[in-house]
mmCIF file of C-alpha atoms in Angstrom:
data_model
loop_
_atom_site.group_PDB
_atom_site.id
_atom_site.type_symbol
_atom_site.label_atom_id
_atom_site.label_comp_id
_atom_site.label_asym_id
_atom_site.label_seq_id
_atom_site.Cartn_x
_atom_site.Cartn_y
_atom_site.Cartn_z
ATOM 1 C CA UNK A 105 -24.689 121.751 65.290
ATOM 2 C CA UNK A 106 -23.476 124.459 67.956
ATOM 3 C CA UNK A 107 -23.309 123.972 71.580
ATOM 4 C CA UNK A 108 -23.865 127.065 73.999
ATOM 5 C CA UNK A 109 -23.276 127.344 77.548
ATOM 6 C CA UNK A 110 -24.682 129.642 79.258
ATOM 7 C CA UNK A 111 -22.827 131.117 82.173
ATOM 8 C CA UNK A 112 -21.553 132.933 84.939
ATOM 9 C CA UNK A 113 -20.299 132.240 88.737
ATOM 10 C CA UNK A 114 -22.855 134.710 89.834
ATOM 11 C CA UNK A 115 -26.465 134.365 90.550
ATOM 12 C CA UNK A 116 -29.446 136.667 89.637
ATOM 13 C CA UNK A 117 -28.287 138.061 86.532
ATOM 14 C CA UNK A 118 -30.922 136.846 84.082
ATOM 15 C CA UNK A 119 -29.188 133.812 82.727
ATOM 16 C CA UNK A 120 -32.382 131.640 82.311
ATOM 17 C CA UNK A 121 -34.112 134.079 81.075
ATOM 18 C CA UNK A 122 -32.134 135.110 78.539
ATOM 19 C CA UNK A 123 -31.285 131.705 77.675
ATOM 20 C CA UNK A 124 -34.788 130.603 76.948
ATOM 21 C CA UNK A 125 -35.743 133.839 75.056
ATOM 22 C CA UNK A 126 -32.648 133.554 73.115
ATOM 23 C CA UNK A 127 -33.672 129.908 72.187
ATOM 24 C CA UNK A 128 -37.081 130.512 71.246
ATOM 25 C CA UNK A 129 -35.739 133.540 69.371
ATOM 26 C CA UNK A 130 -33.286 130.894 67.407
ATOM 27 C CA UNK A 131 -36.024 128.959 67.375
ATOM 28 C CA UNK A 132 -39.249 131.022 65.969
ATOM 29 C CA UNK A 133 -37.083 133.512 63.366
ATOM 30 C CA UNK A 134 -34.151 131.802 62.568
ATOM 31 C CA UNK A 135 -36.044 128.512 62.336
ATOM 32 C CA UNK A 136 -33.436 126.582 63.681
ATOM 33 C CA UNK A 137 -33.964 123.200 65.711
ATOM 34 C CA UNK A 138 -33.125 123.884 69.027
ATOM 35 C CA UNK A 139 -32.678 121.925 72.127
ATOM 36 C CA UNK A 140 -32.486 123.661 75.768
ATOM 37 C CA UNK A 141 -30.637 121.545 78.476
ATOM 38 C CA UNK A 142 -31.258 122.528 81.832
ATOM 39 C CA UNK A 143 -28.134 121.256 83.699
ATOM 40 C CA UNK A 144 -29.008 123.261 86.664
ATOM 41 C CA UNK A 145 -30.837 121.166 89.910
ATOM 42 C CA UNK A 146 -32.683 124.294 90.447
ATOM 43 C CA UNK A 147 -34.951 123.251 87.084
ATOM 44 C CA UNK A 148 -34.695 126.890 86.167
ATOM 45 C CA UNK A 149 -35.097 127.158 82.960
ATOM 46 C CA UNK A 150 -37.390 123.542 83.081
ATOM 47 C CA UNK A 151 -40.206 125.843 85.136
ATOM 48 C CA UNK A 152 -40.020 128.450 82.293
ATOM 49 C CA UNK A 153 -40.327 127.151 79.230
ATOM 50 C CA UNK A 154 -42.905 124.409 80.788
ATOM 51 C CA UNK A 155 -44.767 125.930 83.759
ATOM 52 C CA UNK A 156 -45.041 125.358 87.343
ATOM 53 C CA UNK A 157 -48.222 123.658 87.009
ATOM 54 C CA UNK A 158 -46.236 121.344 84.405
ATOM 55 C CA UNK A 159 -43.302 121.029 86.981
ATOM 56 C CA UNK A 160 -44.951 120.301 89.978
ATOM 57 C CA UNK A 161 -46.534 117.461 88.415
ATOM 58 C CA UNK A 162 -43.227 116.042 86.436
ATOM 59 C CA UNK A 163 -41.128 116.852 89.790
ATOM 60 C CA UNK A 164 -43.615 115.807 92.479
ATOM 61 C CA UNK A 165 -46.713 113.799 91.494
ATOM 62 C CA UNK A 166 -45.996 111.322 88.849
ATOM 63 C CA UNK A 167 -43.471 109.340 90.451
ATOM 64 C CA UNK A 168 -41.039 109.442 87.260
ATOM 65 C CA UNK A 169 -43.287 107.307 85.309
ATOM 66 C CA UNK A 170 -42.710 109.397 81.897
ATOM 67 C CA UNK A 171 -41.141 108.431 79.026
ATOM 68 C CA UNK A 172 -39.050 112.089 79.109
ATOM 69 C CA UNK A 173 -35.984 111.733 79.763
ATOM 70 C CA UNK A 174 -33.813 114.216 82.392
ATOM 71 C CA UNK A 175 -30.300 115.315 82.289
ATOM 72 C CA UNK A 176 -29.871 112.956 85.188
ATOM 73 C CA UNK A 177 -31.346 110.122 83.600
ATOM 74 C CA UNK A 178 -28.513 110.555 81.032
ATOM 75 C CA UNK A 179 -25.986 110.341 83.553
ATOM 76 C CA UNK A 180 -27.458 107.466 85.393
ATOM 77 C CA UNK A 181 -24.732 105.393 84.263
ATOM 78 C CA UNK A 182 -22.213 107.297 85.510
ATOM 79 C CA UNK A 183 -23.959 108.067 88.778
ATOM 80 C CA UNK A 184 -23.751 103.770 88.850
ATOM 81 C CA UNK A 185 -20.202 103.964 88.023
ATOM 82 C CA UNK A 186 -19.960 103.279 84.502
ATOM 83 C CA UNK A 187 -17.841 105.327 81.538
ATOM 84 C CA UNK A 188 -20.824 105.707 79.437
ATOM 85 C CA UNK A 189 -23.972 107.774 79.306
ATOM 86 C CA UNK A 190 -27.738 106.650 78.292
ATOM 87 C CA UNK A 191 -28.143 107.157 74.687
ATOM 88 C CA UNK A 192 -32.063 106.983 75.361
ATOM 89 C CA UNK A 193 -32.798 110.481 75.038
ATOM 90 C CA UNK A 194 -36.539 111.654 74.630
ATOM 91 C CA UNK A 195 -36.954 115.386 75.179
ATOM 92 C CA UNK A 196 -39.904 117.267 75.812
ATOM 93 C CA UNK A 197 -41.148 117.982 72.213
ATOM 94 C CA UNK A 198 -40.975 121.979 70.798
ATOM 95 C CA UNK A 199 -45.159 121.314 70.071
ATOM 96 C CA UNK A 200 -45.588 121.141 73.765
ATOM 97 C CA UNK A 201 -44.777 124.146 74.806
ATOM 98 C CA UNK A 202 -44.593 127.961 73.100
ATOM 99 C CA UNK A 203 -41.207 128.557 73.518
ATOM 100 C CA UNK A 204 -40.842 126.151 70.234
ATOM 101 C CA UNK A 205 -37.758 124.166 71.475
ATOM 102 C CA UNK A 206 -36.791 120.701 72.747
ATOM 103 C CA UNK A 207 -36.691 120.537 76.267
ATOM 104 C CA UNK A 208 -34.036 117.979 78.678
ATOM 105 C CA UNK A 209 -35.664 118.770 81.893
ATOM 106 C CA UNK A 210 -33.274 119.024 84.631
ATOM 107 C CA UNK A 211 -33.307 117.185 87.486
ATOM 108 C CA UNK A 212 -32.989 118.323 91.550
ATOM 109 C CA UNK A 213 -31.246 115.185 92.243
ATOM 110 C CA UNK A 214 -28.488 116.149 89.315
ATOM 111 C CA UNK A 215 -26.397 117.649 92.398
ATOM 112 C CA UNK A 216 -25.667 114.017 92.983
ATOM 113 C CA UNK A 217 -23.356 113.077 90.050
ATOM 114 C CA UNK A 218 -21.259 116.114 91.435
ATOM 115 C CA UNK A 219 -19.525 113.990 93.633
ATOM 116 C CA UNK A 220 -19.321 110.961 90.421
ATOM 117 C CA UNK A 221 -17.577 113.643 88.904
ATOM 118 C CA UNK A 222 -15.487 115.388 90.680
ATOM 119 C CA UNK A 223 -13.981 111.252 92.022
ATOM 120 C CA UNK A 224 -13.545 111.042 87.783
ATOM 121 C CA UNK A 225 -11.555 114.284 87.913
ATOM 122 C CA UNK A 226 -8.919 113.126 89.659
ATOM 123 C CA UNK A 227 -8.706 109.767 87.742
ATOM 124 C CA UNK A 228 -8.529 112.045 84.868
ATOM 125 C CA UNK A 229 -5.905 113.776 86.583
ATOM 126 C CA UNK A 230 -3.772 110.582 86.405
ATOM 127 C CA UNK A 231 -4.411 110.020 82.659
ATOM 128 C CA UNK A 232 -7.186 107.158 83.520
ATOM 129 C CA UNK A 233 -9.015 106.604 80.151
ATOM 130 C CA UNK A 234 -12.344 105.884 82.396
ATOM 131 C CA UNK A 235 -12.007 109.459 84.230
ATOM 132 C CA UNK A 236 -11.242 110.898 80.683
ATOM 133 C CA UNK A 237 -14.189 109.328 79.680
ATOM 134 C CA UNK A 238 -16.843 110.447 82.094
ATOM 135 C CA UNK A 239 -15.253 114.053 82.353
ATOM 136 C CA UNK A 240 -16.391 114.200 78.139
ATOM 137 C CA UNK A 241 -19.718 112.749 78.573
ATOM 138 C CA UNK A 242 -21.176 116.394 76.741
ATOM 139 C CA UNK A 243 -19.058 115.547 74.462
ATOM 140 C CA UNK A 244 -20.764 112.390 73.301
ATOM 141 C CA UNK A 245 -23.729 113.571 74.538
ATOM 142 C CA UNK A 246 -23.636 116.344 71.672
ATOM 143 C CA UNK A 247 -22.427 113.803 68.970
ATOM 144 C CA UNK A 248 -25.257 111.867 70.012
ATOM 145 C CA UNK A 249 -27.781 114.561 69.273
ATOM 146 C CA UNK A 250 -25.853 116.423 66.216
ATOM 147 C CA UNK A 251 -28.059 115.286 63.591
ATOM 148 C CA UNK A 252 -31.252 116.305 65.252
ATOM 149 C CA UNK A 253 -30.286 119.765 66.031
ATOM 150 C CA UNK A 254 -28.818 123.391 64.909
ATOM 151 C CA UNK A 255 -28.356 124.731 68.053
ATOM 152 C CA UNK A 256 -27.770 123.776 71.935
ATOM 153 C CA UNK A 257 -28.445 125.622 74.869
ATOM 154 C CA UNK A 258 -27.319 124.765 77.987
ATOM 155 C CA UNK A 259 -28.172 126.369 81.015
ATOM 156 C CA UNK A 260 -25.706 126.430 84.115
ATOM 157 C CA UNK A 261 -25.528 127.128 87.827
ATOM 158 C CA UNK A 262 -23.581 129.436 89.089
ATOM 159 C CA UNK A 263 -21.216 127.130 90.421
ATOM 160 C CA UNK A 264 -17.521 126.524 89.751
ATOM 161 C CA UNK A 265 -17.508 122.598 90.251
ATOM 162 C CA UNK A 266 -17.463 118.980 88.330
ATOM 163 C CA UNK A 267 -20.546 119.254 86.777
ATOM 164 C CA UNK A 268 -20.116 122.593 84.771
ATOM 165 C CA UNK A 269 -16.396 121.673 83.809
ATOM 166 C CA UNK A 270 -17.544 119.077 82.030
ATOM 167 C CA UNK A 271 -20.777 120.594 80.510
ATOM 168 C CA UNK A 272 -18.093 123.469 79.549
ATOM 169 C CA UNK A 273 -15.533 120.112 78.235
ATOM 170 C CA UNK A 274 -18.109 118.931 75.968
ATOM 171 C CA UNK A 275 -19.734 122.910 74.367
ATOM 172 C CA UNK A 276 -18.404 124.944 71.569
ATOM 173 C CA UNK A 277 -19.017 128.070 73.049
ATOM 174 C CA UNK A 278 -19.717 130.226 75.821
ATOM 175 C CA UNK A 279 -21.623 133.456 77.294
ATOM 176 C CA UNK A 280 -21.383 135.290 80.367
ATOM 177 C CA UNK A 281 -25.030 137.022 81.264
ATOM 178 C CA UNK A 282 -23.979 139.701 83.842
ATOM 179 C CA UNK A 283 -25.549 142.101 86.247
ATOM 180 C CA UNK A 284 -24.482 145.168 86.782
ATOM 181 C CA UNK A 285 -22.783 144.956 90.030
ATOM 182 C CA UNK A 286 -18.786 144.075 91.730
ATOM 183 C CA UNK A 287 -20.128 140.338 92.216
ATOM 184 C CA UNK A 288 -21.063 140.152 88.805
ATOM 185 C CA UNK A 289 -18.071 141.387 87.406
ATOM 186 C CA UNK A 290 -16.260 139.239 90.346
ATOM 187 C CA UNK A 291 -17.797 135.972 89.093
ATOM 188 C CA UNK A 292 -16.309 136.375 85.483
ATOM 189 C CA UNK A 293 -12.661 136.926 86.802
ATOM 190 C CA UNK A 294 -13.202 133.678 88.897
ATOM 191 C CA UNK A 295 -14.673 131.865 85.730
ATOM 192 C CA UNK A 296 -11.486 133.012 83.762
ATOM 193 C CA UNK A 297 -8.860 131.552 86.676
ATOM 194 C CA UNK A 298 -10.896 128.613 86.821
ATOM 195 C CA UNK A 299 -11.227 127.659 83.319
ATOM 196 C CA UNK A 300 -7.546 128.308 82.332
ATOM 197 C CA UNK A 301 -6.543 126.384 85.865
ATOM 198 C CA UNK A 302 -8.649 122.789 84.907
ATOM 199 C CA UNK A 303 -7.787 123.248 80.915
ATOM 200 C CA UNK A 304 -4.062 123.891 81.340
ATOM 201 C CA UNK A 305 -4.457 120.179 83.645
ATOM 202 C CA UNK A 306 -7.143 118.334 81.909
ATOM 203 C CA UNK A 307 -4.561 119.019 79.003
ATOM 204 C CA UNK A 308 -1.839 117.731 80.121
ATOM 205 C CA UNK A 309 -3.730 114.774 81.221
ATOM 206 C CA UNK A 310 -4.736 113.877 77.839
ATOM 207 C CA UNK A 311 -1.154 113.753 76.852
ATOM 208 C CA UNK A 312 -0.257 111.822 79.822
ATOM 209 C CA UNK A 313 -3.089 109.109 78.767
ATOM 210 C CA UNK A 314 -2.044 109.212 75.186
ATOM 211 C CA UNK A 315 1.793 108.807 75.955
ATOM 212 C CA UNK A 316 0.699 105.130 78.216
ATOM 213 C CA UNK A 317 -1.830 103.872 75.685
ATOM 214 C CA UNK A 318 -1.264 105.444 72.201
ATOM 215 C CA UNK A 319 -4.554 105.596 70.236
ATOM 216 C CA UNK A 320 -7.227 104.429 72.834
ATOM 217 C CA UNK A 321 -8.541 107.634 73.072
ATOM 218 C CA UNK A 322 -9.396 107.340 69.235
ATOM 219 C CA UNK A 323 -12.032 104.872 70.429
ATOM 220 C CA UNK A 324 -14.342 107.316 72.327
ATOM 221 C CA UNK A 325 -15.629 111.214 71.914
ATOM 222 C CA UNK A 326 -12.975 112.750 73.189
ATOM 223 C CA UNK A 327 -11.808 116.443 73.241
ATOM 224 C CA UNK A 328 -8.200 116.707 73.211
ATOM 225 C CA UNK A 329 -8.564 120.480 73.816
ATOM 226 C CA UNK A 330 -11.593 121.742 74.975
ATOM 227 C CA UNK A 331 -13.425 124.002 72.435
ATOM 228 C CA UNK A 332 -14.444 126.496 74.620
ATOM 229 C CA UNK A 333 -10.833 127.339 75.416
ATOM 230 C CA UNK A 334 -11.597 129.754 71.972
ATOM 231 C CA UNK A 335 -15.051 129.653 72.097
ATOM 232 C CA UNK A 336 -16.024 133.108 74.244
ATOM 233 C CA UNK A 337 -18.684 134.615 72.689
ATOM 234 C CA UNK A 338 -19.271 137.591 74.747
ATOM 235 C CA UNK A 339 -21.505 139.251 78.015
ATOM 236 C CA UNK A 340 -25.482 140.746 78.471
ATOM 237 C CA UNK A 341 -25.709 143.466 81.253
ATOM 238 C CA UNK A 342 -28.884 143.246 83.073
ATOM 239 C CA UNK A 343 -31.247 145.536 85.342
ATOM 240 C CA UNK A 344 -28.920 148.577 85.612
ATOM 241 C CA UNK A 345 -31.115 151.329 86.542
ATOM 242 C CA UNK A 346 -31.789 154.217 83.828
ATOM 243 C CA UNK A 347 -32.692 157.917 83.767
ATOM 244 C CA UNK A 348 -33.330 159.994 81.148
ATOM 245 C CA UNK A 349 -31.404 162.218 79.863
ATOM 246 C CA UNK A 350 -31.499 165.053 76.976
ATOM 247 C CA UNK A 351 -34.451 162.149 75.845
ATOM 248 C CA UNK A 352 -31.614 159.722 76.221
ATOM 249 C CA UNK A 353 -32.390 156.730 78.646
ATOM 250 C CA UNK A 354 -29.232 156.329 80.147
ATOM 251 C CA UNK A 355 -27.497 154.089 83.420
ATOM 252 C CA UNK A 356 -27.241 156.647 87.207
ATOM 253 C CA UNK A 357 -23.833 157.323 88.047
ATOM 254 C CA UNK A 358 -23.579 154.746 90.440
ATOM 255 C CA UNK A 359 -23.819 151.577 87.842
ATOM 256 C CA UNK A 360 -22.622 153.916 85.146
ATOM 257 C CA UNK A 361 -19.560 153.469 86.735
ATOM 258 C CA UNK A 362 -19.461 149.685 86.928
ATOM 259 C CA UNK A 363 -20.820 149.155 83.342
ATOM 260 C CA UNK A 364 -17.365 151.546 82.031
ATOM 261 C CA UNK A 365 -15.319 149.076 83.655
ATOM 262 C CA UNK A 366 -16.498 146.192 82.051
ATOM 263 C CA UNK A 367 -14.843 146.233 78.668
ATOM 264 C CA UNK A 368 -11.186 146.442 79.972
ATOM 265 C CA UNK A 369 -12.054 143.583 82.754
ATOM 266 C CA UNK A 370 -13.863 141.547 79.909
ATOM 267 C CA UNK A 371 -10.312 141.898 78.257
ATOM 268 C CA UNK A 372 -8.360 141.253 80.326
ATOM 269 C CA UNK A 373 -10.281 138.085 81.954
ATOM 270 C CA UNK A 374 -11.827 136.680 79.205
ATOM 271 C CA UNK A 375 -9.652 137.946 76.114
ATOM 272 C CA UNK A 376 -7.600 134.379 75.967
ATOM 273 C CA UNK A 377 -11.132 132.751 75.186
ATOM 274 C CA UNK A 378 -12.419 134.648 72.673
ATOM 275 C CA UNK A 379 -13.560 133.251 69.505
ATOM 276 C CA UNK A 380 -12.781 133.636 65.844
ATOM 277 C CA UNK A 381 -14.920 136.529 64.967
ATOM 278 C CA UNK A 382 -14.869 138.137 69.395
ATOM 279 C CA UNK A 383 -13.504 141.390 69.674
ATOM 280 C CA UNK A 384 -13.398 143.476 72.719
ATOM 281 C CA UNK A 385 -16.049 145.734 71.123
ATOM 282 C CA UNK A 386 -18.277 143.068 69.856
ATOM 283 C CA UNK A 387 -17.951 140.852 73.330
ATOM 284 C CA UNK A 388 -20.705 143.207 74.604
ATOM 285 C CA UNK A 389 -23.811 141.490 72.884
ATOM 286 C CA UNK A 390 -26.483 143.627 74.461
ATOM 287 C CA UNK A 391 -28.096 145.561 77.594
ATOM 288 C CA UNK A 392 -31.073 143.985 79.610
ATOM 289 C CA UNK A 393 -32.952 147.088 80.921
ATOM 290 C CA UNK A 394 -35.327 146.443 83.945
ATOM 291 C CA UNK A 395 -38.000 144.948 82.648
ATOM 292 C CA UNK A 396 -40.545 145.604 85.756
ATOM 293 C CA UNK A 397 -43.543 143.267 85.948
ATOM 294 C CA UNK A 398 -43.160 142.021 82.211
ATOM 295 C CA UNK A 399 -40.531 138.921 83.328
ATOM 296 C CA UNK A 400 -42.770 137.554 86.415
ATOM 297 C CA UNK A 401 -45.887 137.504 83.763
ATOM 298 C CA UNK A 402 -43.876 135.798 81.232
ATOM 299 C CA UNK A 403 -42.510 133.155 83.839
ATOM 300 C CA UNK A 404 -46.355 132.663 84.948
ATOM 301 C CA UNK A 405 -47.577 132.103 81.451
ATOM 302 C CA UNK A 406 -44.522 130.374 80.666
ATOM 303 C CA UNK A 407 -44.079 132.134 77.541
ATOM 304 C CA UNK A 408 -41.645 134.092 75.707
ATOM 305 C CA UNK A 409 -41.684 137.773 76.538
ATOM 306 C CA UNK A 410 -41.935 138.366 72.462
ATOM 307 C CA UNK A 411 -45.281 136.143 72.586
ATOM 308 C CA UNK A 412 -46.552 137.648 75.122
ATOM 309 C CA UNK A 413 -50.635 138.698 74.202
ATOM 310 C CA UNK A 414 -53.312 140.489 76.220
ATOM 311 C CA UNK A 415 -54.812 136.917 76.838
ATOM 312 C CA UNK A 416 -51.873 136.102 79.290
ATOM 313 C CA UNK A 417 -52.919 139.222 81.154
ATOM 314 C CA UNK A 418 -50.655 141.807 78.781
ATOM 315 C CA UNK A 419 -51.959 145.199 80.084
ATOM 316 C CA UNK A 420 -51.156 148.963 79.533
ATOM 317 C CA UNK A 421 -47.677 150.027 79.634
ATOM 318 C CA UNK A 422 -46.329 146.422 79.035
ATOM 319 C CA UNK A 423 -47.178 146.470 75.740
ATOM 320 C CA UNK A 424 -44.580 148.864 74.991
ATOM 321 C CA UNK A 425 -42.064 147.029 77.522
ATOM 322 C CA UNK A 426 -42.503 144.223 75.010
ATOM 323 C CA UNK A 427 -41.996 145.919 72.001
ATOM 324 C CA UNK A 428 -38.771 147.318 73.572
ATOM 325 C CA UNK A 429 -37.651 143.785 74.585
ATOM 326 C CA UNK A 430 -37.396 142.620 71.033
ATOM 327 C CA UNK A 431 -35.485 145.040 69.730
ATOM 328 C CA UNK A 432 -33.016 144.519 72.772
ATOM 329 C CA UNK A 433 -33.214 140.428 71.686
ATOM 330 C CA UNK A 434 -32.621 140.968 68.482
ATOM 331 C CA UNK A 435 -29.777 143.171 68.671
ATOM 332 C CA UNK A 436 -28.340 140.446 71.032
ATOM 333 C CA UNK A 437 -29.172 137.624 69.031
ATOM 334 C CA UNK A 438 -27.674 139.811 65.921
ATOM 335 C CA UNK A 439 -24.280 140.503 67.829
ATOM 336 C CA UNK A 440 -24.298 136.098 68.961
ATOM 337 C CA UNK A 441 -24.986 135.335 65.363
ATOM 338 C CA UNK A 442 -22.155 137.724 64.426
ATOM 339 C CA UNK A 443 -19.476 136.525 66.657
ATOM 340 C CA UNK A 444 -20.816 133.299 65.578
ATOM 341 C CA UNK A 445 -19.599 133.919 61.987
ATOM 342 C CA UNK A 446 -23.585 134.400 60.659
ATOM 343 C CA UNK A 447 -26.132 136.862 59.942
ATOM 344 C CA UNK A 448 -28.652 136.717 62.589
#
């Protein structure tokens, strides 16, 4: 099994999106078993796959009383104060929705074990085996769902705090969905500081914890060094504005501009992280073209844009919107794969 984060400090650049097509892509033509946590307490990518209609009844009317479990039902312990995470984990089943994957809804009240975290941080920080502990509860949170699965998605806020360091602590890899804009390319440079600022000490710790009480780590799921540290898999660039050109659909001159900057900032930011098989060339995993009306029908429907049909209210030009967006998901899901070390 594989664990994905999905990523970037800045908002609005098609990260749920992309992260639930790219699942149900994994999903429907790779045939892989895939499960999508939403770790986000906007319920982003929750609404998608499963509806409004489904999420206003889950978040609002029933009170809780479902079997499902959340992401923060996982971390109830630690919310209480423990070291340890639920190992009761009941997804929302692929059958019950078209998207075709496992579901962990997220939860609004997730925001709350911010605070749990960030207090375990800096018991990390002083080589505390419980702070250790709650700071890699992906970690066994992914062990505990390795035989079910091929692939993890896990879909982040934009922010820079305890709960996505330790998502990050416990994945294999991670992407960067971008827009093409300074704040976008801003929000990568920040994620590069940050992550090499909190690895460089969360390192350190571990040794520091190791050196007081040699091989009590060896008890728990622990990451010595967290994977992502070479696990960069590379950026999308969204809803940049084209024009054609000699029958060439190409970027105006104003994001044109931006987008040429990318590959030396990618570089130089996220270069230390790349994985085995990233290059500077093959970090670049795809364009997102504006895709007009065809995303707000698919988020309605709560479908994937590739299953989109005429009986979800597909009209006219969208039909050839659609066809477009799968061969931009494929090529992306062909250039993951790749830097993945597969075929896609």
């Amino acid at each position: 099994m594989i664990s994905i984060a999905m990523f970037n400090n800045k908002g609005g650049v098609g990260k749920t999106t992309l992260t639930c097509n790219l699942a149900a892509f994994s999903a429907s033509v790779k045939r892989q078993r895939v499960l999508v946590v939403d770790c986000d307490p906007q319920c982003n990518a929750s609404q998608l796959i499963m509806g409004e209609e489904f999420a206003t009844d889950f978040y609002w009317n029933s009170d809780h009383k479902t079997s499902i479990t959340t992401i923060r039902d996982i971390l109830r312990p630690i919310e209480d104060g423990d070291s340890e995470i639920s190992k009761e984990i009941n997804p929302i089943l692929s059958s019950k929705n078209r998207f075709e994957v496992d579901l962990l809804p997220g939860h609004p009240g997730f925001s709350i074990v911010e605070d749990r975290l960030g207090a375990a941080w800096h018991d990390l920080l002083g080589g505390d085996i419980g702070g250790i502990r709650k700071n890699n509860w992906n970690t066994e949170f992914c062990a505990n769902v390795e035989e079910y699965y091929d692939i993890v998605f896990f879909d982040l806020g934009p922010s820079l705090g305890s709960i996505n360091r330790s998502v990050l602590i416990g994945c294999d890899y991670f992407i960067t969905p971008m827009g093409a804009d300074i704040f976008s390319i801003l929000g990568v440079r920040n994620i590069a500081s940050w992550v090499e600022h909190w690895a460089d000490l969360y390192e350190n710790s571990i040794g520091l914890s190791q050196q007081r009480n040699p091989g009590r780590l060896d008890n728990y799921n622990i990451k010595e060094r967290p994977s992502v540290l070479n696990g960069y898999l590379g950026y999308t660039m969204q809803q940049y504005i084209t024009k054609s050109k000699q029958g060439v659909r190409r970027p105006t001159k104003a994001y044109e501009q931006i987008i040429n900057s990318v590959p030396s900032i990618i570089e130089e930011s996220m270069g230390p992280f790349f994985g085995e098989n990233t290059s500077t060339e093959s970090a670049k995993l795809g364009d997102i073209p504006h895709l007009y009306s065809l995303i707000p029908l698919a988020q309605s429907v709560a479908t994937p844009i590739l299953d989109l049909k005429s009986s979800d209210g597909l009209v006219g030009a969208q039909y050839k919107q659609r066809e477009d967006y799968e061969e931009i998901i494929k090529k992306i899901a062909k250039n993951l794969y790749a830097n993945l070390g597969e075929s896609a």
